[in-house]
PDB file of C-alpha atoms in Angstrom:
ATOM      1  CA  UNK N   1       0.000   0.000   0.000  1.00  0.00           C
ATOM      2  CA  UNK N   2       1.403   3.612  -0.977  1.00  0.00           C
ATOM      3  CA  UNK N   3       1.805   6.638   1.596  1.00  0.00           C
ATOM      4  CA  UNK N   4      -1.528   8.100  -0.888  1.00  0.00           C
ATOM      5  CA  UNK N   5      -3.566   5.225   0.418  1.00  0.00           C
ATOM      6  CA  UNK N   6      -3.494   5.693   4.441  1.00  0.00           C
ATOM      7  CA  UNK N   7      -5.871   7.954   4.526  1.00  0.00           C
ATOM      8  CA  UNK N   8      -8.202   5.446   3.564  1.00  0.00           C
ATOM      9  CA  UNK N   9      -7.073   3.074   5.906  1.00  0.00           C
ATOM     10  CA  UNK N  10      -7.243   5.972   9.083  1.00  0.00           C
ATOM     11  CA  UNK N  11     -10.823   7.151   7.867  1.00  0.00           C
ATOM     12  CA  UNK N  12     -11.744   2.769   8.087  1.00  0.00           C
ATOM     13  CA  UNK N  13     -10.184   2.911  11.330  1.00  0.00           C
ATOM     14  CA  UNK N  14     -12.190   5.466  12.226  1.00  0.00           C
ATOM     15  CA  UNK N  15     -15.380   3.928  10.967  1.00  0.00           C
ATOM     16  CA  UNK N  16     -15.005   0.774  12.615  1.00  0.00           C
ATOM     17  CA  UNK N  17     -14.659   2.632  16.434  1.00  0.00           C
ATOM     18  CA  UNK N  18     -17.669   4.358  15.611  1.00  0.00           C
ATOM     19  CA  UNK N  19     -19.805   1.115  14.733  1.00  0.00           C
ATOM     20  CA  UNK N  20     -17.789  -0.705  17.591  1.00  0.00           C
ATOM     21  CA  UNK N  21     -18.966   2.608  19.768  1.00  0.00           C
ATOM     22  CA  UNK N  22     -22.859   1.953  19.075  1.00  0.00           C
ATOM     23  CA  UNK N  23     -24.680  -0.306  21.537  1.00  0.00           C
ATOM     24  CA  UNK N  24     -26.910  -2.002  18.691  1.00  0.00           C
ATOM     25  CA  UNK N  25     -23.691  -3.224  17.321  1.00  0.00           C
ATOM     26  CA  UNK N  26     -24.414  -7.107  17.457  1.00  0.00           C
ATOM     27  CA  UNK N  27     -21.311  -9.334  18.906  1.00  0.00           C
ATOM     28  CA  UNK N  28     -20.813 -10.921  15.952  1.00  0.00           C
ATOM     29  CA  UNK N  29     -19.976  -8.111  13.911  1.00  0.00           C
ATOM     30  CA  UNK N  30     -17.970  -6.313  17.320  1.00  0.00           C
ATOM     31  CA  UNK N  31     -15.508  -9.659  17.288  1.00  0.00           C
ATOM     32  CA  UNK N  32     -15.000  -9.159  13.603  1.00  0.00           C
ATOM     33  CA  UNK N  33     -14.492  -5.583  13.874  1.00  0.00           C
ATOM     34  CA  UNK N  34     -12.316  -5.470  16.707  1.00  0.00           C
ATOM     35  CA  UNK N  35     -10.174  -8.257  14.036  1.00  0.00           C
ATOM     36  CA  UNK N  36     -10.075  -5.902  11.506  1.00  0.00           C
ATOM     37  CA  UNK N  37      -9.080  -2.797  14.371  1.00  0.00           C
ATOM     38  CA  UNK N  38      -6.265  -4.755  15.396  1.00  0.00           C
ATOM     39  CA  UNK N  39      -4.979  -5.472  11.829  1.00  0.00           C
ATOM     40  CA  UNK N  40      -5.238  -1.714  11.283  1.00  0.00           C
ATOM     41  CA  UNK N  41      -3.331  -0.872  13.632  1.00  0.00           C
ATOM     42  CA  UNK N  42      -0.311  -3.467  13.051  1.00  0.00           C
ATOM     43  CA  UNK N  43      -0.684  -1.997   9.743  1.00  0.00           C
ATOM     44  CA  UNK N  44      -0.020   1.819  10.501  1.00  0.00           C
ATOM     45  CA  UNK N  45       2.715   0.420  12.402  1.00  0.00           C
ATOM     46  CA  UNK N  46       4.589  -1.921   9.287  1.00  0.00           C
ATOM     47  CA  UNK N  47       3.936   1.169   6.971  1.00  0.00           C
ATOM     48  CA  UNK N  48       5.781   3.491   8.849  1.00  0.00           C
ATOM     49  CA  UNK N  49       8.594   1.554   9.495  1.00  0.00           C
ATOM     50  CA  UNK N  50       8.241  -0.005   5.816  1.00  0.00           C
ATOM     51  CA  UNK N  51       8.266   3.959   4.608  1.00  0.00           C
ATOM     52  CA  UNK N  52      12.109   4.111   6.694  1.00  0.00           C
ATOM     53  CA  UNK N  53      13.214   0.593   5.121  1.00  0.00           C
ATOM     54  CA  UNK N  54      11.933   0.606   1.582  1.00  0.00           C
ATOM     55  CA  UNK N  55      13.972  -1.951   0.542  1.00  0.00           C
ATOM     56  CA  UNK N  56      12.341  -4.389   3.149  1.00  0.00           C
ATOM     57  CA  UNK N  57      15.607  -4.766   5.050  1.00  0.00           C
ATOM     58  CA  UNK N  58      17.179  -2.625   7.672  1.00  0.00           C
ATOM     59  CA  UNK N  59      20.941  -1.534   7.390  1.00  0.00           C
ATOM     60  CA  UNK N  60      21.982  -2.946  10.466  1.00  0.00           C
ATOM     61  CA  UNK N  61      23.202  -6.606  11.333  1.00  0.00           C
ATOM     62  CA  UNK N  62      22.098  -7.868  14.346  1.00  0.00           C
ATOM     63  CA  UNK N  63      23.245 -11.409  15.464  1.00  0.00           C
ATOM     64  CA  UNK N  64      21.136 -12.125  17.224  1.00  0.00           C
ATOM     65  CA  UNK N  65      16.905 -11.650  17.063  1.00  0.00           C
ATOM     66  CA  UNK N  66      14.298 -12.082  19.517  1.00  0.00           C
ATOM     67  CA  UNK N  67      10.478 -12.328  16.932  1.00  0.00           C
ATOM     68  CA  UNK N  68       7.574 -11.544  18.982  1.00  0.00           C
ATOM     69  CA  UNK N  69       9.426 -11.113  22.117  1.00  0.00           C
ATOM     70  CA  UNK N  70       6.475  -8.852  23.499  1.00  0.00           C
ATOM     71  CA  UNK N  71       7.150  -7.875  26.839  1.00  0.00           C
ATOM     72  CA  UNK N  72       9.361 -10.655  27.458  1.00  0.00           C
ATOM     73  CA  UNK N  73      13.515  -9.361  26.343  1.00  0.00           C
ATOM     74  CA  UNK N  74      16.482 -11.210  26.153  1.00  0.00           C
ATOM     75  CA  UNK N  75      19.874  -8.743  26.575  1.00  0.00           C
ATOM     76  CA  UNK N  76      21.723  -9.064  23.461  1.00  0.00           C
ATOM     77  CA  UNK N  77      18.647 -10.004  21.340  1.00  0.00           C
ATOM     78  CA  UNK N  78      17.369  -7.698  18.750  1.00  0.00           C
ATOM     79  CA  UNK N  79      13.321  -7.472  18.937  1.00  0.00           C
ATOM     80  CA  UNK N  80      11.144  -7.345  16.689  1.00  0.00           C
ATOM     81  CA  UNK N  81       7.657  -7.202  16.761  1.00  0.00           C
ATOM     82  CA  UNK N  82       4.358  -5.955  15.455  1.00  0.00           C
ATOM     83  CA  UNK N  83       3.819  -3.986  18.650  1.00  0.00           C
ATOM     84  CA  UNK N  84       5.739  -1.898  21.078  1.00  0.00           C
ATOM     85  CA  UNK N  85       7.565  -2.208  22.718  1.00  0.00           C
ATOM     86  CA  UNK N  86      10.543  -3.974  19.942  1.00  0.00           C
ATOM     87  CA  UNK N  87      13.315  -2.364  18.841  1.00  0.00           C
ATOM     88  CA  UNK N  88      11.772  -2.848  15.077  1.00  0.00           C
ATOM     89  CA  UNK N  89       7.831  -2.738  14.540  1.00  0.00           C
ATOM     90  CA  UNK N  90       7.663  -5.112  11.620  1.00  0.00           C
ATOM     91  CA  UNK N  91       4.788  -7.542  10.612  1.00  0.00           C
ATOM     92  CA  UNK N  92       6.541 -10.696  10.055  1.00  0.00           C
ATOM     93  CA  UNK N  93       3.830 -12.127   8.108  1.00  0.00           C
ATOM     94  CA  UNK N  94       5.081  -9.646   5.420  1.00  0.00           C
ATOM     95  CA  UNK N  95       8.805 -11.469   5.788  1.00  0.00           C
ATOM     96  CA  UNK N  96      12.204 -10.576   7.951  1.00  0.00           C
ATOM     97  CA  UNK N  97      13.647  -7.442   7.141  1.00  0.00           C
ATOM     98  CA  UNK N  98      17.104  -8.481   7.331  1.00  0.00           C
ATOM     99  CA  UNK N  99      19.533  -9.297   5.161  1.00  0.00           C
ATOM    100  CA  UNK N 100      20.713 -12.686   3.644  1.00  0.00           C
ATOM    101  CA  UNK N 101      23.001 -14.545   5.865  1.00  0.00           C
ATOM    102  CA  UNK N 102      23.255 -12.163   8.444  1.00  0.00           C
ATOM    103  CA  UNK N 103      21.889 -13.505  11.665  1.00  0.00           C
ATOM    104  CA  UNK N 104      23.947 -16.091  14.122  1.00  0.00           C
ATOM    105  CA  UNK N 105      20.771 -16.990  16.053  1.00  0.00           C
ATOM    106  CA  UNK N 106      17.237 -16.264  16.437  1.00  0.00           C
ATOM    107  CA  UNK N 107      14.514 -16.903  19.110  1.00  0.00           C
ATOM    108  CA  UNK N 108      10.458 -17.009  19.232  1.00  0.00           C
ATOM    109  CA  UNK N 109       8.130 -18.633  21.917  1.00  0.00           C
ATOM    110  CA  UNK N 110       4.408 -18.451  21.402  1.00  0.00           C
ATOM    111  CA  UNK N 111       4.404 -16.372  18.554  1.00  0.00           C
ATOM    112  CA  UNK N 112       3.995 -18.630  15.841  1.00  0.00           C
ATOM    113  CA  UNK N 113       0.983 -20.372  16.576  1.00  0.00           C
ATOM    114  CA  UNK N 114      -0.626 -17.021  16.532  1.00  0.00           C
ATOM    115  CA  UNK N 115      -0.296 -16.722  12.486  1.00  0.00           C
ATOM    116  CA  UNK N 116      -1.848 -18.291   9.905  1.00  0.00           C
ATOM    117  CA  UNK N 117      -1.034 -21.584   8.950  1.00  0.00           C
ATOM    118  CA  UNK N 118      -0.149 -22.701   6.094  1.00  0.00           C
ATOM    119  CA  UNK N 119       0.742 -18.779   3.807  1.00  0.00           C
ATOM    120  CA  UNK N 120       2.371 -17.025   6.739  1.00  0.00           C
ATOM    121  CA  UNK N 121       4.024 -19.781   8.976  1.00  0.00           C
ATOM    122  CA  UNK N 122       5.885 -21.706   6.110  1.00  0.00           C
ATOM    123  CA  UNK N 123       6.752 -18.406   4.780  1.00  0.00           C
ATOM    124  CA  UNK N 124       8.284 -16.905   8.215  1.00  0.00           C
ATOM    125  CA  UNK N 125      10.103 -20.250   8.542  1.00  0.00           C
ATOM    126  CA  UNK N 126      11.496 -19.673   5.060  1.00  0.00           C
ATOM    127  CA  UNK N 127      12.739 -16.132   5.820  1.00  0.00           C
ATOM    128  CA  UNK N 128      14.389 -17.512   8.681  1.00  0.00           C
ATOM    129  CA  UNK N 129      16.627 -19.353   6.506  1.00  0.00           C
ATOM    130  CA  UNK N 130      17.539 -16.992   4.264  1.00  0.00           C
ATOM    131  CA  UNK N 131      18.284 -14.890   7.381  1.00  0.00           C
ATOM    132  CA  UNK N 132      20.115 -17.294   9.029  1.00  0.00           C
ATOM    133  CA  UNK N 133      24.017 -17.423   8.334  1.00  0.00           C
ATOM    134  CA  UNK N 134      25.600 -21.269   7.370  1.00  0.00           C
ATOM    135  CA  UNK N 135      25.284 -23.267  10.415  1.00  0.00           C
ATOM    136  CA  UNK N 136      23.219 -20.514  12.390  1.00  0.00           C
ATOM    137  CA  UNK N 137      19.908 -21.420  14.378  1.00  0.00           C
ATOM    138  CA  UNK N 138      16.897 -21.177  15.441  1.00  0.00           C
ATOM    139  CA  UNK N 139      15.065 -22.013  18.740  1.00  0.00           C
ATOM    140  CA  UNK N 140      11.320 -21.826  18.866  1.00  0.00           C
ATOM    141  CA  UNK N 141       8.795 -22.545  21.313  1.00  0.00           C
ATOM    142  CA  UNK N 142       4.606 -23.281  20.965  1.00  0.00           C
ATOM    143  CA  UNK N 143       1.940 -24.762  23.360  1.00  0.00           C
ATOM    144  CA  UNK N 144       2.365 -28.392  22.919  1.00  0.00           C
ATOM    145  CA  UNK N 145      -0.373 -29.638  21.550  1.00  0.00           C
ATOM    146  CA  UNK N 146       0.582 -33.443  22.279  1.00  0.00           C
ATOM    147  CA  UNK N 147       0.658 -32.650  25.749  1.00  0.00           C
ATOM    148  CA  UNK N 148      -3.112 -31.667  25.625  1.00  0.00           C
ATOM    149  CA  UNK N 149      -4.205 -34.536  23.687  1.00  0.00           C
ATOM    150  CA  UNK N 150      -2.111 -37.010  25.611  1.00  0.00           C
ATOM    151  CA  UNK N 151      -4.956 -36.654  28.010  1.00  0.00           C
ATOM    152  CA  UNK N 152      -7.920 -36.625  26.085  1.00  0.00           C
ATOM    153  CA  UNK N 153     -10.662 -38.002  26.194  1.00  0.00           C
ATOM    154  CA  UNK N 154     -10.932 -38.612  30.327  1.00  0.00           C
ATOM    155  CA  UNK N 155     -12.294 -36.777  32.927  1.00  0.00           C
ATOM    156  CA  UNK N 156     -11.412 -33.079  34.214  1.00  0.00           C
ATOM    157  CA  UNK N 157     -10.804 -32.272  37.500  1.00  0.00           C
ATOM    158  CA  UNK N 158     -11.193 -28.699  38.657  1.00  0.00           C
ATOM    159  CA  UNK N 159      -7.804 -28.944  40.502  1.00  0.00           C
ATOM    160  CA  UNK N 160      -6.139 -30.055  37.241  1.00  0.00           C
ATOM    161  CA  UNK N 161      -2.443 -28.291  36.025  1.00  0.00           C
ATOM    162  CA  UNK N 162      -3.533 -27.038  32.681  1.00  0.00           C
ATOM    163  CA  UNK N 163      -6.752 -25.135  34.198  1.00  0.00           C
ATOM    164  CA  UNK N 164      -4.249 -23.742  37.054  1.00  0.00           C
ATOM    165  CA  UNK N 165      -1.469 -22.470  34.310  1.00  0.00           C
ATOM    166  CA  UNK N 166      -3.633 -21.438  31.716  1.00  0.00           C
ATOM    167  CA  UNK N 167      -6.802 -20.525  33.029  1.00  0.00           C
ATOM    168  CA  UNK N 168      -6.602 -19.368  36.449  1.00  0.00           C
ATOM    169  CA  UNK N 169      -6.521 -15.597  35.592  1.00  0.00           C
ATOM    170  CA  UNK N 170      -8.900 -16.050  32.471  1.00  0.00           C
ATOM    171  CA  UNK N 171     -12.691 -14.485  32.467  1.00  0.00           C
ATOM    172  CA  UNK N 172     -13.724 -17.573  31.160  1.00  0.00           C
ATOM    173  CA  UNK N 173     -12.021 -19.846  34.002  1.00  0.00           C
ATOM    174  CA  UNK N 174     -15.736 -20.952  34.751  1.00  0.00           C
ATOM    175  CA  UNK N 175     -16.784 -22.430  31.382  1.00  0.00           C
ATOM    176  CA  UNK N 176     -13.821 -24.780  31.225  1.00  0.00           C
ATOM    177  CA  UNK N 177     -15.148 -28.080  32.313  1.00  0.00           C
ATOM    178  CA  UNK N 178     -14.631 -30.828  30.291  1.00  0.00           C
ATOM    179  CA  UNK N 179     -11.350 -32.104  28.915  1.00  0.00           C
ATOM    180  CA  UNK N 180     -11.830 -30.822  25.142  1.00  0.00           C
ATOM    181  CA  UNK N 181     -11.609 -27.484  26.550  1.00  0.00           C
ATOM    182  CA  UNK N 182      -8.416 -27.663  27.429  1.00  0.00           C
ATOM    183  CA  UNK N 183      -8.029 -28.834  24.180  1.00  0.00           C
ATOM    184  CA  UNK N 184      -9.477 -26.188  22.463  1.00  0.00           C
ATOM    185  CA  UNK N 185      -7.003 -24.193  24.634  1.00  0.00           C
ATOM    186  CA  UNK N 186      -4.148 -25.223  22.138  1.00  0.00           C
ATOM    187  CA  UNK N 187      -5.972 -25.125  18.900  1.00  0.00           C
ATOM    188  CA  UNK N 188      -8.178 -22.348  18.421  1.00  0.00           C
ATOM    189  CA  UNK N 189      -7.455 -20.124  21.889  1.00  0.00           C
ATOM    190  CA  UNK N 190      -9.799 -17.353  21.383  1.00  0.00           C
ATOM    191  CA  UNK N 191     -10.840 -14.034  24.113  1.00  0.00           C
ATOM    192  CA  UNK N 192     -13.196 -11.158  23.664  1.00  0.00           C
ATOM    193  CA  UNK N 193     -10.481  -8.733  24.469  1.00  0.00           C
ATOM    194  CA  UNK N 194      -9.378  -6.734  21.613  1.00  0.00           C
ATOM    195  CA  UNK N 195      -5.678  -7.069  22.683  1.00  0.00           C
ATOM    196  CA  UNK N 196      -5.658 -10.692  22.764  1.00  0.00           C
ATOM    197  CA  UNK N 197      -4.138 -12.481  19.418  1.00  0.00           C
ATOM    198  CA  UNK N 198      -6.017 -15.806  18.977  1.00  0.00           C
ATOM    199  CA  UNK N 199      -4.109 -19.071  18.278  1.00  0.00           C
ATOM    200  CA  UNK N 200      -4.722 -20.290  14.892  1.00  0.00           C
ATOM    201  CA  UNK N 201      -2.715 -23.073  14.422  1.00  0.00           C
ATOM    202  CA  UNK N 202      -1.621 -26.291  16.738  1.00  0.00           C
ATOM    203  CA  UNK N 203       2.008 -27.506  16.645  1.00  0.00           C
ATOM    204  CA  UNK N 204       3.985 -30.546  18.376  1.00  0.00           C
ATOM    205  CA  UNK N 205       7.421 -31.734  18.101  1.00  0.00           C
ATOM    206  CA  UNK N 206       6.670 -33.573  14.865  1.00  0.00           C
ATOM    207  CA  UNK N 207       5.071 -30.553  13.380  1.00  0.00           C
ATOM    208  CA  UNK N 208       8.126 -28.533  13.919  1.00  0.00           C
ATOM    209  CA  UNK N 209      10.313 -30.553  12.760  1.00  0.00           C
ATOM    210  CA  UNK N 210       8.734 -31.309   9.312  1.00  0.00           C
ATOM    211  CA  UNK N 211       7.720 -27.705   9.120  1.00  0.00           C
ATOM    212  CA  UNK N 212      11.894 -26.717   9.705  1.00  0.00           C
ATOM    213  CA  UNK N 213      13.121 -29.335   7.530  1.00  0.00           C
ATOM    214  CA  UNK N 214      10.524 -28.540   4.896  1.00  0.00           C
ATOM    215  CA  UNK N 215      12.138 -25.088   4.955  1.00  0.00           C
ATOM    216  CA  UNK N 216      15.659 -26.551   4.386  1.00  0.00           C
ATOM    217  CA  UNK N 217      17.179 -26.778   7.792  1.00  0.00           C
ATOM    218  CA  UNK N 218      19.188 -29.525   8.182  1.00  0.00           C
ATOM    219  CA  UNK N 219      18.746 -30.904  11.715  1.00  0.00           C
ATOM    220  CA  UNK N 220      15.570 -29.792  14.380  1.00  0.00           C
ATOM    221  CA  UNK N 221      15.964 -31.273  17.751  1.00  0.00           C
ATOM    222  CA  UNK N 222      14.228 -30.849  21.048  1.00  0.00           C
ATOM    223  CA  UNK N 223      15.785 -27.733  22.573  1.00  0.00           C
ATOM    224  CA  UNK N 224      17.068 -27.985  26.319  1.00  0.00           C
ATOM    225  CA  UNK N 225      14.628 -25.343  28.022  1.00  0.00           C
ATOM    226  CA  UNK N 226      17.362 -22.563  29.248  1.00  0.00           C
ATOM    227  CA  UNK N 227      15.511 -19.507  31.980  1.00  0.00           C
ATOM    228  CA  UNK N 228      18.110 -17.164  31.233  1.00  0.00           C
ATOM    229  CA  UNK N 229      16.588 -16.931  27.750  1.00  0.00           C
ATOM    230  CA  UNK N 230      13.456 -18.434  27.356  1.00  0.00           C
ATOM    231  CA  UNK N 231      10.700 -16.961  29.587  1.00  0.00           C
ATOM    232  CA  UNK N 232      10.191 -19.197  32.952  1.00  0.00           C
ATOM    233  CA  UNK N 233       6.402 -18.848  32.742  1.00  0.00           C
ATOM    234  CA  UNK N 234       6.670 -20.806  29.304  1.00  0.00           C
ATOM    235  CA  UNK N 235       8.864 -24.154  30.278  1.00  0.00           C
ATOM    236  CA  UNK N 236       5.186 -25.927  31.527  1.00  0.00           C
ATOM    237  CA  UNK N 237       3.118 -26.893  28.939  1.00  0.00           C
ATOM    238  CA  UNK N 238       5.715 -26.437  25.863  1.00  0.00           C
ATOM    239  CA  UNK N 239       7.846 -28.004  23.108  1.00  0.00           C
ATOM    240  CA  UNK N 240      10.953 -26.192  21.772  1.00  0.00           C
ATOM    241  CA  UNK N 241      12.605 -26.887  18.980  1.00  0.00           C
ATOM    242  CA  UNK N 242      16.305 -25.985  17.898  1.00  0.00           C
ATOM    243  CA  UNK N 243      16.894 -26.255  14.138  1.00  0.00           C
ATOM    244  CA  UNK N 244      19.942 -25.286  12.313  1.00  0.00           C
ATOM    245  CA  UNK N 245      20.691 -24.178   8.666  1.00  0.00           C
TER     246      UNK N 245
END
């Protein structure tokens, strides 16, 4: 999209808060609005650093790169992200705006589970490799979807792990009661919040590693959990995989 066409995309922004503002607005329509709000606004963000990087890659060569670190930083890692705070705002979906061959090592827990499978996943996990210097790696982490199904179908006790690590702060702590829940958990996490990102895809070890070596890395192996990078919160309940180009 050209600098000539945000104005469009502000005045649409500014459409969709006034529909979102009007009580007759039907939920339906609010959850698909409040979508399309979001997307906006990673949008304005992309452009504007797009309009600084034209080329799609960024002068500098970090080597090392924290995607979708969020909140969550690791010193010595360069972040980027679609929102602040990163030291690049980038939508990834779009590709990594670095240059070929350039980056040592790079590092992303539950991030990629929350794009689309199969256009912007494979795609991210391509530009990774072109990224990615000869023998340089990769370490990613997702929910581990074999670890939800590995107790499914059974019975659910209120006192169960998952419910305490993922659902104990959650509005919706009191509809979880039955085991598929916690399935749904992994596959299609979803929240009425309009700064929650849904997950859209499940992964487990075996997905990760065809989805890696698909991509031309040569080995993907389990990746020792290590708290001075990864964040603690994230060891229960995940699979990380190390794969290297």
């Amino acid at each position: 999209m050209s600098p000539s066409d945000m104005p469009s995309v502000d005045l649409l922004g500014e459409q969709i808060d006034a529909v979102l503002a009007n009580p007759a607005t039907t939920h339906g329509l609010a959850r698909t609005l409040r979508a399309a709000a979001k997307e906006i606004e990673l949008h304005r963000y992309h452009h504007a650093s797009r309009s600084a990087w034209p080329s799609g890659c960024i002068d500098d060569k970090p080597a090392k790169v924290q995607i979708g670190g969020g909140a969550h930083r690791i010193d010595g890692f360069f972040n980027i992200d679609a929102v602040p705070p990163a030291d690049l705002l980038w939508d990834i979906r779009e590709g990594i705006p670095l240059q070929d061959n350039s980056v040592a090592e790079i590092f992303s827990e539950h991030f990629l589970e929350h794009i689309d499978y199969p256009r912007s996943a494979k795609h991210y996990v391509r530009e990774t490799y072109r990224v990615l210097e000869p023998d340089g790696r990769i370490i990613t982490g997702v929910p581990d979807a074999a670890l939800a199904l590995s107790q499914y179908p059974g019975p659910l006790d209120s006192s169960d792990e998952m419910i305490e690590r993922w659902y104990a702060k959650r509005d919706c702590l009191g509809d979880i009661n039955t085991r598929l829940d916690l399935v749904n958990l992994v596959f299609r996490d979803q929240d009425d919040n309009p700064k929650y990102t849904p997950h859209l895809w499940a992964y487990d070890h075996e997905k990760l590693v065809r989805l890696f070596t698909e991509a031309g890395f040569t080995t993907v192996e389990a990746w020792t959990f290590d708290p001075a990078m990864a964040n603690p919160k994230r060891q229960w309940g995940s699979v990380y995989v190390i794969a290297t180009k």
